[in-house]
Short mmCIF file of C-alpha atoms and ligand atoms in Angstrom, two decimals:
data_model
loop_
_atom_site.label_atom_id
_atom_site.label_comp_id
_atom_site.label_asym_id
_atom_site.label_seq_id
_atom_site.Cartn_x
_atom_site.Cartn_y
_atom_site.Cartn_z
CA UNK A 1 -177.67 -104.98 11.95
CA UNK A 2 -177.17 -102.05 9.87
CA UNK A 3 -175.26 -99.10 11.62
CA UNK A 4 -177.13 -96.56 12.78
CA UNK A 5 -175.47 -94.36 10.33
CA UNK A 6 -176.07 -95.97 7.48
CA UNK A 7 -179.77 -96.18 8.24
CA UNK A 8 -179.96 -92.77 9.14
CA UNK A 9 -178.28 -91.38 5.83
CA UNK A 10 -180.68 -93.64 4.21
CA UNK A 11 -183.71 -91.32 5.02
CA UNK A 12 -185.05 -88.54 2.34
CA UNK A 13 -187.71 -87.41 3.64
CA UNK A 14 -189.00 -87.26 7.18
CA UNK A 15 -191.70 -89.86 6.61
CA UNK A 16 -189.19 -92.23 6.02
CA UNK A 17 -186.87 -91.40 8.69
CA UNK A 18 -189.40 -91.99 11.54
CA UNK A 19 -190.25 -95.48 10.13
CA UNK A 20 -185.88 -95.80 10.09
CA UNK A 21 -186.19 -94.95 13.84
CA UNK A 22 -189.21 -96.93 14.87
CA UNK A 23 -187.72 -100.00 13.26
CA UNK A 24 -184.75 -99.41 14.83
CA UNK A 25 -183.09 -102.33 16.84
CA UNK A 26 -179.78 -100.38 18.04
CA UNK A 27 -180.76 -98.76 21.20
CA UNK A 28 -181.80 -101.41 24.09
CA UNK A 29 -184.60 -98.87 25.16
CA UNK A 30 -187.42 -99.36 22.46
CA UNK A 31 -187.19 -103.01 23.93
CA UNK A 32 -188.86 -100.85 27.72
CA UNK A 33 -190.86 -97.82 26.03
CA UNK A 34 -194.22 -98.21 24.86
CA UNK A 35 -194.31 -96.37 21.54
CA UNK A 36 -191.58 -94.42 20.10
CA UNK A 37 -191.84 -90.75 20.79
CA UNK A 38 -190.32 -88.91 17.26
CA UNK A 39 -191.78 -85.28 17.31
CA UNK A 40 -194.13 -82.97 16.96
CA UNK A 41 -194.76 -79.54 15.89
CA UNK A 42 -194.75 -78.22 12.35
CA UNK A 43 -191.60 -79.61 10.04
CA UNK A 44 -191.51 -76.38 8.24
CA UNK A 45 -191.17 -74.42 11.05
CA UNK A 46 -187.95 -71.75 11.55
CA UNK A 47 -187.41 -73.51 15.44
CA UNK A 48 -186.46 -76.82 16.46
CA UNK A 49 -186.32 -77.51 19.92
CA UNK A 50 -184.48 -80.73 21.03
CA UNK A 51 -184.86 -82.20 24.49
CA UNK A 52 -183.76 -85.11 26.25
CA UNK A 53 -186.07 -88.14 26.59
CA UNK A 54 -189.58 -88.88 26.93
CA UNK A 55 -191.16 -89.85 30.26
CA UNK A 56 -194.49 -91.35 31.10
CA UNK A 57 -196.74 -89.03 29.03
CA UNK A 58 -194.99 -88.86 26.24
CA UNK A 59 -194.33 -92.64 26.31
CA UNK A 60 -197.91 -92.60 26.64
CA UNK A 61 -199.14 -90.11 23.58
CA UNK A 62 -196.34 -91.39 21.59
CA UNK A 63 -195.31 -87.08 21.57
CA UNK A 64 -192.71 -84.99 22.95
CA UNK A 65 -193.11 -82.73 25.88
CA UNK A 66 -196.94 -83.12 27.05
CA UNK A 67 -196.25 -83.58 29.95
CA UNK A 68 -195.92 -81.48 33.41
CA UNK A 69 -192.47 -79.77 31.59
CA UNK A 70 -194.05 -79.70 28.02
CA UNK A 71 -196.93 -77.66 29.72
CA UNK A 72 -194.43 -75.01 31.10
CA UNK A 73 -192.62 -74.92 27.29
CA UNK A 74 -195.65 -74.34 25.90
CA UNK A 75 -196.04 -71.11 27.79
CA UNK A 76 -192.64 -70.03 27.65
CA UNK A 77 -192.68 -70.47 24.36
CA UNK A 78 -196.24 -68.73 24.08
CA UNK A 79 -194.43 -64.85 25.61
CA UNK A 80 -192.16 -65.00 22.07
CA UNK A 81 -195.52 -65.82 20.17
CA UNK A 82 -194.19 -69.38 19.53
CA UNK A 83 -196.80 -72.32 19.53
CA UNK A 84 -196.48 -75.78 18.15
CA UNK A 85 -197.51 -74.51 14.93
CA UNK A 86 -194.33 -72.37 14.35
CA UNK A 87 -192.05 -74.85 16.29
CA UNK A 88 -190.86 -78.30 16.10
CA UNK A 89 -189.78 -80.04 19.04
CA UNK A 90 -188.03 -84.01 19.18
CA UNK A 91 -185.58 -85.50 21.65
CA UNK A 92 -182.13 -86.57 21.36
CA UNK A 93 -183.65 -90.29 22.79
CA UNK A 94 -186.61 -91.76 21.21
CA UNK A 95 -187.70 -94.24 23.67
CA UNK A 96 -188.46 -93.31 27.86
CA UNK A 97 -185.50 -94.44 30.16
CA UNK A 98 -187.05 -96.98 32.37
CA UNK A 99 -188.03 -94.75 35.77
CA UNK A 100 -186.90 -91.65 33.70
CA UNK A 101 -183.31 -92.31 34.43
CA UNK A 102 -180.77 -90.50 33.08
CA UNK A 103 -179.97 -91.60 29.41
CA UNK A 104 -176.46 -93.52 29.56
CA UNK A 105 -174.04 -92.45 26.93
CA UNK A 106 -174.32 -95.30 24.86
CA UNK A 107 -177.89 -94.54 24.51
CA UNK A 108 -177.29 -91.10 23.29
CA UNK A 109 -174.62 -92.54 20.70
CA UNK A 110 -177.09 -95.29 19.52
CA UNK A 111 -179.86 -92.72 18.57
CA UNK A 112 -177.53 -89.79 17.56
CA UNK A 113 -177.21 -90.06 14.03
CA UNK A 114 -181.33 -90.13 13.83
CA UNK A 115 -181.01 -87.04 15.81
CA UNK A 116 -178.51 -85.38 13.48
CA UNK A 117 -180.50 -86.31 10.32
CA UNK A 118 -183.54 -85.09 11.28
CA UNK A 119 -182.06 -81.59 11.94
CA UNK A 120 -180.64 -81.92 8.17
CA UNK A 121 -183.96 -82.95 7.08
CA UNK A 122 -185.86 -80.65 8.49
CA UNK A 123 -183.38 -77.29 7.64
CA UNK A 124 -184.34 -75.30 10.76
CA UNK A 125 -183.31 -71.10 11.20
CA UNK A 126 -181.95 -71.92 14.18
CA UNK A 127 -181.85 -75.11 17.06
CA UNK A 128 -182.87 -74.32 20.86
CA UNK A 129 -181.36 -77.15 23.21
CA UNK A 130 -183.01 -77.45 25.85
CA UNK A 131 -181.21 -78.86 29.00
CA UNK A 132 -177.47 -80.23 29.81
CA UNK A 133 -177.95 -84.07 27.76
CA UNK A 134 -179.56 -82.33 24.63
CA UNK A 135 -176.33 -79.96 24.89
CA UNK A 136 -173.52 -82.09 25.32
CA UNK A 137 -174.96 -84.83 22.99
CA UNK A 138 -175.05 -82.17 19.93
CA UNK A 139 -172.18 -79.71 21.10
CA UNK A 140 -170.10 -82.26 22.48
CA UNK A 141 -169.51 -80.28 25.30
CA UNK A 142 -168.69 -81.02 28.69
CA UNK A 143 -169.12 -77.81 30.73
CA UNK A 144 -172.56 -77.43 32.65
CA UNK A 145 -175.66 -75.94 31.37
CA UNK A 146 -175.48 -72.99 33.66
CA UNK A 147 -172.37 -71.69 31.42
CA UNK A 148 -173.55 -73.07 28.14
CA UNK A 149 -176.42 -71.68 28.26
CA UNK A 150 -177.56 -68.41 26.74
CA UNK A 151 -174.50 -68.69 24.67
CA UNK A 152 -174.89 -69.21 20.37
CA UNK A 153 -173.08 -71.69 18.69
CA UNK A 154 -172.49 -73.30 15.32
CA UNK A 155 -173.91 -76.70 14.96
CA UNK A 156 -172.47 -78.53 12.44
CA UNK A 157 -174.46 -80.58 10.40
CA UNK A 158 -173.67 -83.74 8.04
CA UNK A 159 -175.58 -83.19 4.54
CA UNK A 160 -176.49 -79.17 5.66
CA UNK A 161 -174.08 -76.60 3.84
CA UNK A 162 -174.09 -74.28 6.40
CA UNK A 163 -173.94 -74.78 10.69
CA UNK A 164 -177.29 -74.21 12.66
CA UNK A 165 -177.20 -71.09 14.94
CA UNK A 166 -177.61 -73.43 17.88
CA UNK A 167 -178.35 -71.96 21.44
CA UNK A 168 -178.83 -73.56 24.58
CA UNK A 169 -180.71 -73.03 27.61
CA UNK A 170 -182.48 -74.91 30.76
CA UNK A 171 -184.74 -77.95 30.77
CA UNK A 172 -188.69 -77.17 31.35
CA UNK A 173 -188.21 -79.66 34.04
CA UNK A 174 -185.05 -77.86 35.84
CA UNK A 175 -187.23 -75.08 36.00
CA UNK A 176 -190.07 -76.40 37.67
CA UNK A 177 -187.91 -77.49 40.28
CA UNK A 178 -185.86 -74.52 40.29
CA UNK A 179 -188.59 -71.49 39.37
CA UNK A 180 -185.82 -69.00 40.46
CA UNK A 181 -184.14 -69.71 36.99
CA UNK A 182 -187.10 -69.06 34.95
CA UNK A 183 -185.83 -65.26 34.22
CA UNK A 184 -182.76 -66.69 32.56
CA UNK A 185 -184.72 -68.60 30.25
CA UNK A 186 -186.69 -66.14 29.30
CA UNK A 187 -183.80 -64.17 28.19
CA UNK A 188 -182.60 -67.38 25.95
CA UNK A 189 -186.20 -67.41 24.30
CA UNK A 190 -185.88 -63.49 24.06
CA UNK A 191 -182.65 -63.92 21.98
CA UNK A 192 -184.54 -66.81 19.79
CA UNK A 193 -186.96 -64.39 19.05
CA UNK A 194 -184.38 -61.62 18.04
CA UNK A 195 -182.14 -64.08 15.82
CA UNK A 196 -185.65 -64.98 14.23
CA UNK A 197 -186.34 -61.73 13.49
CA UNK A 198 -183.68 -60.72 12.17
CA UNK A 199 -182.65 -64.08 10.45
N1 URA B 201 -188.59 -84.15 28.83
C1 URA B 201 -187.92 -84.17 27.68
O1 URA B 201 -186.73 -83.91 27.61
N2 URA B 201 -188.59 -84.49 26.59
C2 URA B 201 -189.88 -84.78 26.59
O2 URA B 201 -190.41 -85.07 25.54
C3 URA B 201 -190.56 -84.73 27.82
C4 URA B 201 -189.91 -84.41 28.93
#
């Protein structure tokens, strides 16, 4: 098998890197999933939003967040004027954890090099995380998402000249279960939409 790595540089264009990913052997989860779940969103847009996994629906549509949590990003992102047409949303896993488990680290690993290359393919303004596994996989970070969040920071990217203005904040689905947070996120999407304005 080809490292992940390898295969990942491989990819020029988007097109090609989502046939590298579905054809992927690497990560035990495609083996579970039903289809693999790549992105959606418009490619040109200035936002990319990375998430964790799919679940059900999105195993289901084959599309990130449209489920219960993609519902509530949709309107969150709707109060900065943000639809799917101006945003671009994927996961750092490609493939559903069985039961929606928690991915295991050597899941994240397996699929982050995929991850990485689409952010240099698709030359984003600026990267919203969203949740603590989307964060530490691309940050590297350890310290929770209550103090990483609402905090900018340089993303480093293999094959982009410059670091993404990077910025995390909660997971749609921590906030359905926790509504109370909701006004914190809001101020993460208001500082998206000030960086994008004045990016
Ligand atoms: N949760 C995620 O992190 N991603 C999805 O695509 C759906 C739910």
């Amino acid at each position: 098998m080809r490292a992940a790595h390898d295969i990942a540089e491989a990819a020029t264009t988007l097109a090609s890197l989502a046939e590298a990913v579905a054809a992927f052997d690497g990560c035990a989860l495609r083996r579970t999933a039903t289809t693999t779940v790549f992105a959606d969103g418009n490619p040109g847009a200035r936002l990319m939003l990375i998430g964790e996994a799919p679940g059900a629906e999105e195993d289901r549509l084959g599309k990130p967040f449209v489920g219960r949590s993609g519902q509530l990003l949709d309107r969150m992102l709707a109060t900065i004027g943000i639809d799917r047409s101006s945003a671009y949303i994927t996961n750092v896993l490609f493939w559903r954890p069985p039961g929606n488990r928690k991915p295991t680290p050597g899941e994240i690993a397996a699929c982050l090099p995929f991850v990485l290359r689409h952010i240099a393919l698709v030359r984003p303004a600026i990267v919203m995380l969203c949740g603590g596994t989307a964060t530490s996989a691309l940050l590297g970070v350890s310290e929770g998402i209550t103090r990483l969040r609402g905090r900018w920071f340089d993303l480093a990217v293999p094959g982009l000249e410059q670091p993404v203005p990077t910025i995390a904040t909660y997971h749609p689905s921590y906030l359905l279960r926790s509504p109370e947070r909701k006004r914190e996120a809001w101020r993460d999407l208001l500082a998206v939409q000030a960086r994008l304005e004045s990016a």
